[in-house]
Amino acid sequence: MDRHGSPALGPQNASARVSKGSESAAERLAALKARVAAAINTSSTRGPAGAVPGPGLAPNPPPGTGPAQVPAKATSGLNVPLHPALLGDIGGSSRSNNRSSHSQQHRSSQNRNDGAKPSTQPKRKQLDLSGPPPEDVKANPYYDPTIQGPAPRQPRQLQFNDPGKYIAQANAIRRQEKLEELKKKIAASTQKAADEDADVQKNFMVDAPPEVEWYDEGFVKDNNYDLINMDEIHALIQHPVPIDPDSAKQLSVKPMYLTAKEQKRVRRLRRAAVMAEERAKQRLGLLPPQPNKVTLNNMFKVLGDEAILDPSAAENRVRREINERRDKHLQENEERKLSKEEKVEKLARNQEKDVAREVHLLVYKINNLSNGSIRWKLSKNAEQLGCTGALILCPKFCLCICEAGPYGARKYRKLVEDRIDFTQNAPDKHKETTHELKEWLKATDAEGNLKDLSANEARLVFAGEVKAQAFSKFSSRVCETEQDARSFLARVKMENFWNLAKSMA
C-alpha cells in the first residue's frame, strides 16, 4: 500500500520517520504537513451509514470502515476556524492528500476488482532548504573560521533606574569640578608665594667659601695654604707706632657725663666760689661794695631809722627798687634770647653734631597705617628731630625706616614704642594733596564704617649703628605691590629689611 494513501499516520510510522537521520529537512517538513492534514481529515469525515452524528461534530469512524469525505471548510475540534496563514498550506496539502488518498483507494479497488493498471502520475519534487553540508562549507577556499554567524537576537527587557541615580551622578560631577577648581587656585597661590619668596631664600643662602681668598692670592702657590712664605708676610705687617709720653698731653680727653643732681651741685659750688671771690675783693677795696638788696621783709632791718620815721616813703623806695631789678632781669633775658632764625640754625647745628657723632638706624614693621593722624605724627616728628628715612606704605604691611643721631633716635624710638597707640582709628582729617588716597589707606571701609585696628602693632625689626645715612630726607612712599617696595629699597641697598620684616610671624 502506498504511504500517501494511508488516511492517518500511526505512532510507529511517525517515530520511524523521525528517527531516520538520513532524511533531509524538506522531507521532514512534508511528513509533518501530511500528519497534520491526515489528523484534520480523520476528525472531519463522517461515520458509516445509519450512524447518528452529534449536533456540532461527527464521530470519527475507525480507519478503513468507509470512504473519507473532506468537509467544505476545515475547522478544529471546537468549531474554531484555522488561521488564514495555515489554510493556504495545510488546506492545500490536506486537499491534495485527500485527493491522492481517494485516487489511491479507487485505483486499489479497481486493481482488485477489474485488474486495471495504476495511473502513471509523476511525483511532485520537494524544495530542499537544508543548504550545503558543513564539510562542503569548510572545503570552500574562501571560508573564514573567524567569522561567525549573526548572534541570536535577545528580547529587550525593561530596565528601571534607582531613584536619585542621575542626581547623585550630577552631584559627583559638580564635586569633582569644584575640587579641580580648588586645586588650580591652590597651585596658583603656591606659585605666587614661591615667586615672592624666591628672593627671600636667595638672601639667606650662603655661598661656599673659595679655595683661596682674594687677599691671599698673591702669597698662595697652587691654591695651597701650606706653601705660604711667612717671612714675606711678616715683612708686610704694619706694627703700631709707639706714642711719646710728652705728646700724650696733647690728646683730647672726652668730658665726663654728669647726672642732673651732680650738675646742680657743680653749679652751686661754682657760684659760691665766685661770690666768695667778689666779697674778698670788696674787702680789699678792689671792687665797690654792692648796694643792699632791700625787700619788704627786710626793709626795717636794712633802712633802720629812715623806715621808722617815714614808712610810706621807705615802702615806695623798696617797691621802686624791686621793679628796677625785675626790669633789668627781663631785659637781660631778652638780650640773651635767640631769634627765630638763630633758633633754627642752632637746632640744625646741634642735629648735625648729633649725627656726626654716630648714625643710628631704626626699622619698624607696622601692620596697618589706615589712621591718617598716625602717618602725620611719624612724618612730622621725624622732620622735627632731623631724621632721614622713608615710610613705605604697602597693602600687606608698612615699613618705617628712620636714620638719626643718638638723641634723635632715642626720641623717635620713644615716640613709636610708647607715645603712639596704633590700635586707635579715627576719620581722615587731612586731605591728601600729593596723590589720591587708596582704598586700603582709608580709615573707613566701603560701607563707611571705621576699620578695626585692635590687632595693629609696630614691631622693631632692626636697631643699630650704620656707617652713613642712606636717605637725604624723610619721605612717604606708596607701593601697590611688594615688587615696587623691594625695587625702591634696592636703590639704597636695604631690600633685606623688607625680606626680614616679611619673615617675621
Coordinates of C-alpha atoms in Angstrom, one line a residue:
M1 CA 0.0 0.0 0.0
D2 CA 1.4 3.5 -0.8
R3 CA 2.4 5.7 2.1
H4 CA 0.5 8.7 0.7
G5 CA -2.7 6.7 0.6
S6 CA -3.0 6.0 4.3
P7 CA -5.7 8.1 5.9
A8 CA -3.8 8.6 9.1
L9 CA -0.3 8.2 10.4
G10 CA 0.3 5.9 13.2
P11 CA 2.8 6.5 16.0
Q12 CA 5.1 3.7 14.8
N13 CA 5.4 5.1 11.3
A14 CA 6.0 8.6 12.7
S15 CA 8.7 7.6 15.1
A16 CA 10.3 5.6 12.4
R17 CA 10.4 8.5 10.0
V18 CA 11.7 11.0 12.7
S19 CA 14.4 8.6 13.8
K20 CA 15.9 8.4 10.3
G21 CA 18.9 10.6 10.2
S22 CA 19.5 10.5 6.5
E23 CA 16.2 12.3 5.6
S24 CA 16.5 15.9 4.7
A25 CA 14.7 18.9 6.2
A26 CA 12.3 19.2 3.3
E27 CA 11.2 15.5 3.7
R28 CA 10.6 16.0 7.4
L29 CA 8.6 19.2 6.7
A30 CA 6.5 17.3 4.2
A31 CA 5.9 14.4 6.5
L32 CA 4.8 16.8 9.3
K33 CA 2.3 18.6 7.0
A34 CA 1.0 15.2 5.9
R35 CA 0.4 14.2 9.5
V36 CA -1.5 17.4 10.2
A37 CA -3.6 17.1 7.1
A38 CA -4.4 13.4 7.9
A39 CA -5.4 14.3 11.5
I40 CA -7.8 17.1 10.2
N41 CA -9.2 14.8 7.6
T42 CA -9.9 12.0 10.1
S43 CA -11.6 14.3 12.6
S44 CA -13.8 15.9 9.8
T45 CA -15.0 12.7 8.0
R46 CA -18.4 11.2 8.6
G47 CA -19.2 7.8 10.0
P48 CA -20.9 4.9 8.2
A49 CA -24.5 5.0 7.1
G50 CA -27.0 4.7 9.8
A51 CA -24.8 6.4 12.5
V52 CA -26.2 9.4 14.1
P53 CA -23.7 12.3 14.3
G54 CA -23.7 14.9 17.0
P55 CA -25.1 18.3 16.6
G56 CA -21.8 20.0 16.0
L57 CA -19.2 17.3 15.2
A58 CA -19.5 13.9 13.5
P59 CA -17.9 11.0 15.3
N60 CA -14.6 9.7 13.9
P61 CA -15.1 6.3 12.2
P62 CA -12.3 3.8 12.6
P63 CA -9.8 3.7 9.8
G64 CA -10.8 1.6 6.8
T65 CA -14.5 1.5 7.6
G66 CA -15.7 3.9 4.9
P67 CA -14.6 6.4 2.4
A68 CA -13.1 9.7 3.7
Q69 CA -15.2 12.8 2.9
V70 CA -13.5 16.2 3.0
P71 CA -15.6 19.0 4.5
A72 CA -16.2 22.2 2.7
K73 CA -14.1 24.2 5.3
A74 CA -11.5 22.7 7.6
T75 CA -12.2 23.5 11.3
S76 CA -10.7 22.5 14.5
G77 CA -12.2 20.2 17.1
L78 CA -14.0 23.2 18.8
N79 CA -15.6 24.6 15.6
V80 CA -12.9 27.4 15.6
P81 CA -11.7 28.2 12.1
L82 CA -7.9 27.9 11.4
H83 CA -5.6 30.9 10.9
P84 CA -5.7 32.1 7.2
A85 CA -1.9 31.6 7.0
L86 CA -2.3 27.9 7.8
L87 CA -5.3 27.4 5.5
G88 CA -3.2 28.0 2.4
D89 CA -0.6 25.3 3.1
I90 CA -2.4 22.9 5.3
G91 CA -5.7 23.2 3.4
G92 CA -4.0 22.7 0.1
S93 CA -1.9 19.9 1.5
S94 CA -4.9 18.3 3.1
R95 CA -7.0 18.6 -0.1
S96 CA -4.1 17.1 -2.1
N97 CA -3.6 14.4 0.4
N98 CA -7.4 13.6 0.5
R99 CA -7.5 13.7 -3.3
S100 CA -4.5 11.4 -3.6
S101 CA -5.9 9.1 -0.9
H102 CA -9.3 8.9 -2.8
S103 CA -7.5 8.2 -6.0
Q104 CA -5.3 5.6 -4.5
Q105 CA -8.3 3.8 -2.9
H106 CA -10.1 4.0 -6.2
R107 CA -7.1 2.6 -8.0
S108 CA -6.6 -0.1 -5.4
S109 CA -10.3 -1.1 -5.6
Q110 CA -10.1 -1.2 -9.4
N111 CA -6.9 -3.3 -9.3
R112 CA -8.5 -5.7 -7.0
N113 CA -11.9 -5.9 -8.9
D114 CA -11.2 -5.1 -12.5
G115 CA -7.4 -5.7 -12.6
A116 CA -6.7 -2.3 -14.3
K117 CA -3.3 -0.7 -14.3
P118 CA -2.5 2.1 -11.9
S119 CA -2.2 5.6 -13.2
T120 CA 1.4 6.8 -14.0
Q121 CA 1.2 10.4 -12.5
P122 CA 4.7 12.0 -11.8
K123 CA 5.6 12.8 -8.2
R124 CA 5.9 16.4 -7.1
K125 CA 9.5 17.5 -6.4
Q126 CA 10.1 18.9 -2.9
L127 CA 12.2 22.0 -2.3
D128 CA 15.5 21.4 -0.4
L129 CA 16.1 24.2 2.2
S130 CA 18.8 22.5 4.3
G131 CA 21.7 24.0 2.4
P132 CA 25.1 22.5 1.8
P133 CA 26.6 20.2 4.4
P134 CA 29.3 21.5 6.8
E135 CA 32.0 19.5 5.1
D136 CA 31.4 21.3 1.8
V137 CA 31.3 24.7 3.5
K138 CA 34.7 24.1 5.2
A139 CA 36.2 22.8 1.9
N140 CA 35.4 26.2 0.3
P141 CA 38.7 28.1 -0.2
Y142 CA 37.1 31.4 0.8
Y143 CA 35.8 30.0 4.2
D144 CA 36.9 32.1 7.2
P145 CA 36.5 30.2 10.5
T146 CA 36.8 33.5 12.5
I147 CA 33.6 34.9 11.1
Q148 CA 30.6 33.8 13.0
G149 CA 27.0 33.9 12.0
P150 CA 24.7 36.5 13.4
A151 CA 24.1 36.2 17.1
P152 CA 20.6 35.3 18.1
R153 CA 18.6 38.4 18.9
Q154 CA 17.7 38.6 22.6
P155 CA 14.4 40.3 23.6
R156 CA 14.8 43.7 25.1
Q157 CA 13.6 43.9 28.7
L158 CA 12.6 46.9 30.7
Q159 CA 15.4 48.2 32.9
F160 CA 14.3 50.6 35.7
N161 CA 16.8 53.1 37.3
D162 CA 17.0 53.5 41.0
P163 CA 15.6 56.8 42.3
G164 CA 18.2 59.6 42.5
K165 CA 20.8 57.8 40.3
Y166 CA 21.4 60.6 37.9
I167 CA 21.1 63.3 40.6
A168 CA 23.9 61.5 42.5
Q169 CA 26.0 61.4 39.3
A170 CA 25.4 65.1 38.7
N171 CA 26.4 65.9 42.3
A172 CA 29.6 63.8 41.9
I173 CA 30.5 65.7 38.7
R174 CA 29.9 69.0 40.5
R175 CA 32.1 68.0 43.4
Q176 CA 34.8 66.9 41.0
E177 CA 34.7 70.2 39.2
K178 CA 34.9 72.2 42.5
L179 CA 37.8 70.0 43.6
E180 CA 39.6 70.7 40.3
E181 CA 39.0 74.4 40.6
L182 CA 40.3 74.4 44.2
K183 CA 43.4 72.5 43.1
K184 CA 44.0 75.2 40.4
K185 CA 43.6 78.0 43.0
I186 CA 46.0 76.3 45.4
A187 CA 48.5 75.7 42.7
A188 CA 48.3 79.4 41.6
S189 CA 48.7 80.8 45.1
T190 CA 51.6 78.4 45.8
Q191 CA 53.3 79.5 42.6
K192 CA 52.8 83.2 43.5
A193 CA 54.1 82.7 47.0
A194 CA 57.1 80.8 45.6
D195 CA 57.8 83.7 43.2
E196 CA 57.6 86.2 46.0
D197 CA 59.8 84.3 48.4
A198 CA 62.4 83.3 45.9
D199 CA 64.4 86.4 46.6
V200 CA 64.0 85.9 50.3
Q201 CA 65.6 82.5 50.1
K202 CA 68.4 83.9 48.0
N203 CA 69.3 86.4 50.7
F204 CA 69.6 83.6 53.3
M205 CA 71.7 81.4 51.1
V206 CA 75.4 81.4 51.9
D207 CA 77.9 80.9 49.1
A208 CA 80.6 78.2 49.5
P209 CA 83.9 79.6 50.6
P210 CA 86.5 79.9 47.9
E211 CA 89.6 77.8 47.8
V212 CA 91.8 80.9 48.1
E213 CA 90.7 84.3 49.4
W214 CA 91.3 87.3 47.2
Y215 CA 93.7 88.9 49.6
D216 CA 95.8 85.7 49.8
E217 CA 96.1 85.1 46.0
G218 CA 99.5 86.9 45.8
F219 CA 101.0 84.7 48.5
V220 CA 99.5 81.3 48.0
K221 CA 101.0 79.0 45.4
D222 CA 99.0 76.3 43.6
N223 CA 96.0 77.1 45.8
N224 CA 97.7 75.5 48.7
Y225 CA 98.0 77.4 52.0
D226 CA 100.8 75.1 53.1
L227 CA 103.1 76.7 50.6
I228 CA 102.9 80.2 52.0
N229 CA 106.2 82.0 52.7
M230 CA 105.6 83.5 56.2
D231 CA 108.7 85.7 56.0
E232 CA 107.3 87.7 53.2
I233 CA 104.0 88.2 55.1
H234 CA 105.7 89.3 58.3
A235 CA 107.6 92.0 56.4
L236 CA 104.3 93.5 55.2
I237 CA 102.6 93.7 58.6
Q238 CA 102.3 97.3 59.9
H239 CA 103.1 97.5 63.6
P240 CA 101.6 100.3 65.7
V241 CA 103.9 103.3 66.3
P242 CA 104.8 103.8 70.0
I243 CA 103.4 107.1 71.4
D244 CA 105.8 109.5 73.1
P245 CA 104.8 110.3 76.7
D246 CA 105.2 114.0 76.1
S247 CA 102.8 114.0 73.2
A248 CA 100.2 112.2 75.3
K249 CA 99.3 115.5 77.0
Q250 CA 98.1 116.9 73.6
L251 CA 95.5 114.2 73.3
S252 CA 91.9 115.4 73.9
V253 CA 90.1 113.7 76.7
K254 CA 86.3 113.3 76.5
P255 CA 84.5 115.0 79.3
M256 CA 82.8 113.0 81.9
Y257 CA 79.0 112.9 81.7
L258 CA 77.3 114.1 84.9
T259 CA 73.8 113.3 86.2
A260 CA 71.3 116.1 86.8
K261 CA 71.9 116.0 90.5
E262 CA 75.6 116.3 90.0
Q263 CA 75.3 119.1 87.6
K264 CA 73.2 121.1 90.1
R265 CA 75.8 120.6 92.8
V266 CA 78.7 121.7 90.5
R267 CA 76.7 124.8 89.5
R268 CA 76.1 125.7 93.2
L269 CA 79.7 125.3 94.2
R270 CA 80.9 127.3 91.2
R271 CA 78.5 130.2 92.1
A272 CA 79.6 130.1 95.7
A273 CA 83.2 130.3 94.7
V274 CA 82.5 133.4 92.5
M275 CA 80.6 135.1 95.3
A276 CA 83.4 134.4 97.8
E277 CA 85.9 135.9 95.4
E278 CA 83.9 139.0 94.9
R279 CA 83.5 139.5 98.7
A280 CA 87.2 139.2 99.1
K281 CA 87.9 141.8 96.5
Q282 CA 85.4 144.1 98.1
R283 CA 87.0 143.8 101.5
L284 CA 90.4 144.7 100.0
G285 CA 88.8 147.7 98.2
L286 CA 89.4 146.4 94.7
L287 CA 85.6 146.4 93.9
P288 CA 83.0 148.8 95.2
P289 CA 80.5 147.3 97.6
Q290 CA 77.3 146.2 96.1
P291 CA 74.1 148.0 97.2
N292 CA 71.9 146.3 99.7
K293 CA 69.1 144.2 98.2
V294 CA 66.1 145.7 100.1
T295 CA 62.8 143.8 100.2
L296 CA 59.6 144.4 102.0
N297 CA 60.6 141.8 104.5
N298 CA 64.0 143.3 105.5
M299 CA 63.0 146.9 104.9
F300 CA 63.1 148.0 108.6
K301 CA 66.3 146.0 109.2
V302 CA 68.2 147.5 106.3
L303 CA 66.9 151.1 106.4
G304 CA 66.6 151.3 110.2
D305 CA 65.6 154.8 111.4
E306 CA 64.7 156.0 108.0
A307 CA 62.0 153.4 107.7
I308 CA 60.7 154.2 111.1
L309 CA 60.5 157.9 110.5
D310 CA 58.7 157.7 107.2
P311 CA 57.4 154.2 106.5
S312 CA 55.4 155.2 103.3
A313 CA 58.5 156.7 101.7
A314 CA 60.6 153.7 102.6
E315 CA 58.0 151.4 101.1
N316 CA 57.8 153.3 97.9
R317 CA 61.6 153.2 97.6
V318 CA 61.7 149.5 98.2
R319 CA 58.9 148.8 95.6
R320 CA 60.7 151.0 93.0
E321 CA 64.0 149.1 93.5
I322 CA 62.1 145.8 93.2
N323 CA 60.6 146.9 89.9
E324 CA 64.0 148.1 88.6
R325 CA 65.6 144.7 89.5
R326 CA 62.8 142.9 87.7
D327 CA 63.0 145.0 84.6
K328 CA 66.8 144.6 84.5
H329 CA 66.4 140.8 84.7
L330 CA 63.8 140.7 81.9
Q331 CA 66.0 143.0 79.7
E332 CA 69.0 140.8 80.2
N333 CA 66.9 137.7 79.3
E334 CA 65.6 139.4 76.1
E335 CA 69.2 140.3 75.1
R336 CA 70.3 136.7 75.6
K337 CA 67.2 135.2 73.8
L338 CA 67.8 134.0 70.3
S339 CA 65.7 135.0 67.3
K340 CA 63.7 132.5 65.3
E341 CA 66.3 132.2 62.6
E342 CA 69.0 131.7 65.2
K343 CA 67.0 129.0 66.9
V344 CA 66.6 127.1 63.6
E345 CA 70.3 127.4 62.9
K346 CA 71.2 126.3 66.4
L347 CA 68.8 123.3 66.2
A348 CA 70.2 122.3 62.8
R349 CA 73.7 122.7 64.1
N350 CA 73.0 120.5 67.1
Q351 CA 71.4 117.9 65.0
E352 CA 74.4 117.8 62.7
K353 CA 76.6 117.4 65.6
D354 CA 74.4 114.6 66.9
V355 CA 74.5 112.8 63.6
A356 CA 78.3 113.4 63.2
R357 CA 78.9 111.5 66.4
E358 CA 77.2 108.3 65.1
V359 CA 74.3 107.3 63.0
H360 CA 71.6 105.1 64.5
L361 CA 69.1 103.1 62.2
L362 CA 65.6 102.1 63.3
V363 CA 63.4 99.9 61.2
Y364 CA 59.8 99.2 62.3
K365 CA 57.1 96.9 60.8
I366 CA 53.6 98.3 61.1
N367 CA 50.6 96.1 60.1
N368 CA 48.3 98.9 59.1
L369 CA 48.5 102.6 58.7
S370 CA 44.9 103.5 57.8
N371 CA 44.8 106.1 60.5
G372 CA 46.0 109.4 58.8
S373 CA 46.9 111.0 62.1
I374 CA 49.5 108.3 62.9
R375 CA 51.1 108.8 59.5
W376 CA 51.3 112.5 60.1
K377 CA 52.9 112.0 63.5
L378 CA 55.5 109.7 62.2
S379 CA 56.5 112.1 59.4
K380 CA 56.3 115.3 61.4
N381 CA 58.3 114.1 64.4
A382 CA 61.0 112.7 62.0
E383 CA 61.2 116.1 60.4
Q384 CA 61.4 118.0 63.7
L385 CA 64.1 115.6 65.0
G386 CA 66.2 115.9 61.9
C387 CA 65.7 112.2 61.0
T388 CA 66.1 110.9 57.5
G389 CA 64.4 107.8 56.1
A390 CA 61.2 106.6 54.5
L391 CA 57.7 105.5 55.4
I392 CA 56.8 102.7 52.9
L393 CA 53.0 102.1 52.6
C394 CA 52.0 98.7 51.2
P395 CA 48.7 96.8 51.3
K396 CA 50.3 93.8 53.0
F397 CA 52.2 95.7 55.7
C398 CA 54.1 99.0 56.2
L399 CA 57.8 99.7 56.9
C400 CA 59.2 102.7 58.8
I401 CA 62.9 103.4 58.4
C402 CA 64.5 106.2 60.5
E403 CA 68.1 107.4 60.4
A404 CA 69.2 109.9 63.2
G405 CA 71.9 110.6 65.8
P406 CA 71.8 109.2 69.3
Y407 CA 69.5 111.9 70.6
G408 CA 67.0 111.8 67.6
A409 CA 67.0 108.0 67.5
R410 CA 66.2 107.9 71.3
K411 CA 63.3 110.4 70.9
Y412 CA 61.9 108.7 67.8
R413 CA 62.0 105.3 69.4
K414 CA 60.1 106.6 72.4
L415 CA 57.5 108.1 70.1
V416 CA 56.9 104.8 68.2
E417 CA 57.0 102.4 71.1
D418 CA 55.4 104.4 73.9
R419 CA 53.6 107.5 72.8
I420 CA 51.6 106.4 69.7
D421 CA 48.7 104.0 70.1
F422 CA 48.4 102.1 66.8
T423 CA 45.2 100.3 67.8
Q424 CA 43.1 103.6 67.6
N425 CA 41.4 104.7 64.4
A426 CA 39.8 108.0 63.5
P427 CA 38.2 109.5 60.4
D428 CA 40.6 111.2 57.9
K429 CA 41.0 114.9 58.8
H430 CA 43.8 115.9 56.4
K431 CA 43.2 115.9 52.7
E432 CA 45.8 114.1 50.6
T433 CA 47.3 116.6 48.2
T434 CA 50.2 114.7 46.6
H435 CA 48.2 111.6 45.5
E436 CA 44.7 110.1 45.6
L437 CA 44.1 108.2 48.7
K438 CA 43.9 104.4 48.1
E439 CA 41.1 102.3 49.4
W440 CA 43.4 100.3 51.7
L441 CA 44.8 103.5 53.1
K442 CA 41.4 105.0 54.1
A443 CA 40.3 104.8 57.7
T444 CA 36.8 103.6 56.7
D445 CA 35.6 100.7 54.6
A446 CA 33.3 100.6 51.6
E447 CA 30.2 100.9 53.9
G448 CA 31.6 103.9 55.7
N449 CA 32.4 102.1 59.0
L450 CA 35.8 102.6 60.7
K451 CA 38.2 99.7 60.2
D452 CA 39.0 97.5 63.2
L453 CA 42.7 98.1 64.2
S454 CA 42.6 96.3 67.5
A455 CA 45.3 93.8 66.3
N456 CA 47.5 96.6 64.8
E457 CA 51.0 97.0 66.3
A458 CA 54.5 98.2 65.5
R459 CA 57.4 95.7 65.8
L460 CA 61.1 96.6 65.9
V461 CA 62.8 94.8 63.0
F462 CA 66.3 96.3 63.4
A463 CA 68.1 98.8 65.7
G464 CA 71.8 99.5 65.4
E465 CA 74.5 101.8 64.2
V466 CA 75.4 102.3 60.5
K467 CA 78.3 103.9 58.7
A468 CA 76.4 106.7 57.0
Q469 CA 72.9 107.9 56.1
A470 CA 71.3 106.3 53.0
F471 CA 68.5 108.9 52.7
S472 CA 68.7 112.7 52.3
K473 CA 65.3 113.4 53.9
F474 CA 62.3 111.7 55.5
S475 CA 59.5 111.0 52.9
S476 CA 56.5 108.7 52.4
R477 CA 56.2 106.2 49.5
V478 CA 53.1 104.4 48.4
C479 CA 53.8 101.0 46.8
E480 CA 50.9 99.0 45.4
T481 CA 52.9 95.7 45.2
E482 CA 55.8 94.1 47.1
Q483 CA 57.9 94.2 44.0
D484 CA 57.6 98.1 43.9
A485 CA 58.7 98.2 47.6
R486 CA 61.7 96.0 47.0
S487 CA 62.8 97.9 43.9
F488 CA 62.5 101.2 45.9
L489 CA 64.6 99.8 48.8
A490 CA 67.1 98.2 46.4
R491 CA 68.3 101.7 45.3
V492 CA 69.6 102.3 48.9
K493 CA 70.6 98.6 49.4
M494 CA 68.0 98.0 52.1
E495 CA 65.8 95.3 50.4
N496 CA 67.0 92.8 53.0
F497 CA 65.0 94.7 55.7
W498 CA 61.8 94.1 53.7
N499 CA 62.6 90.4 53.5
L500 CA 63.4 90.3 57.2
A501 CA 60.1 92.0 58.1
K502 CA 58.1 89.7 55.9
S503 CA 59.7 86.6 57.5
M504 CA 58.6 87.8 61.0
A505 CA 55.4 86.0 62.1

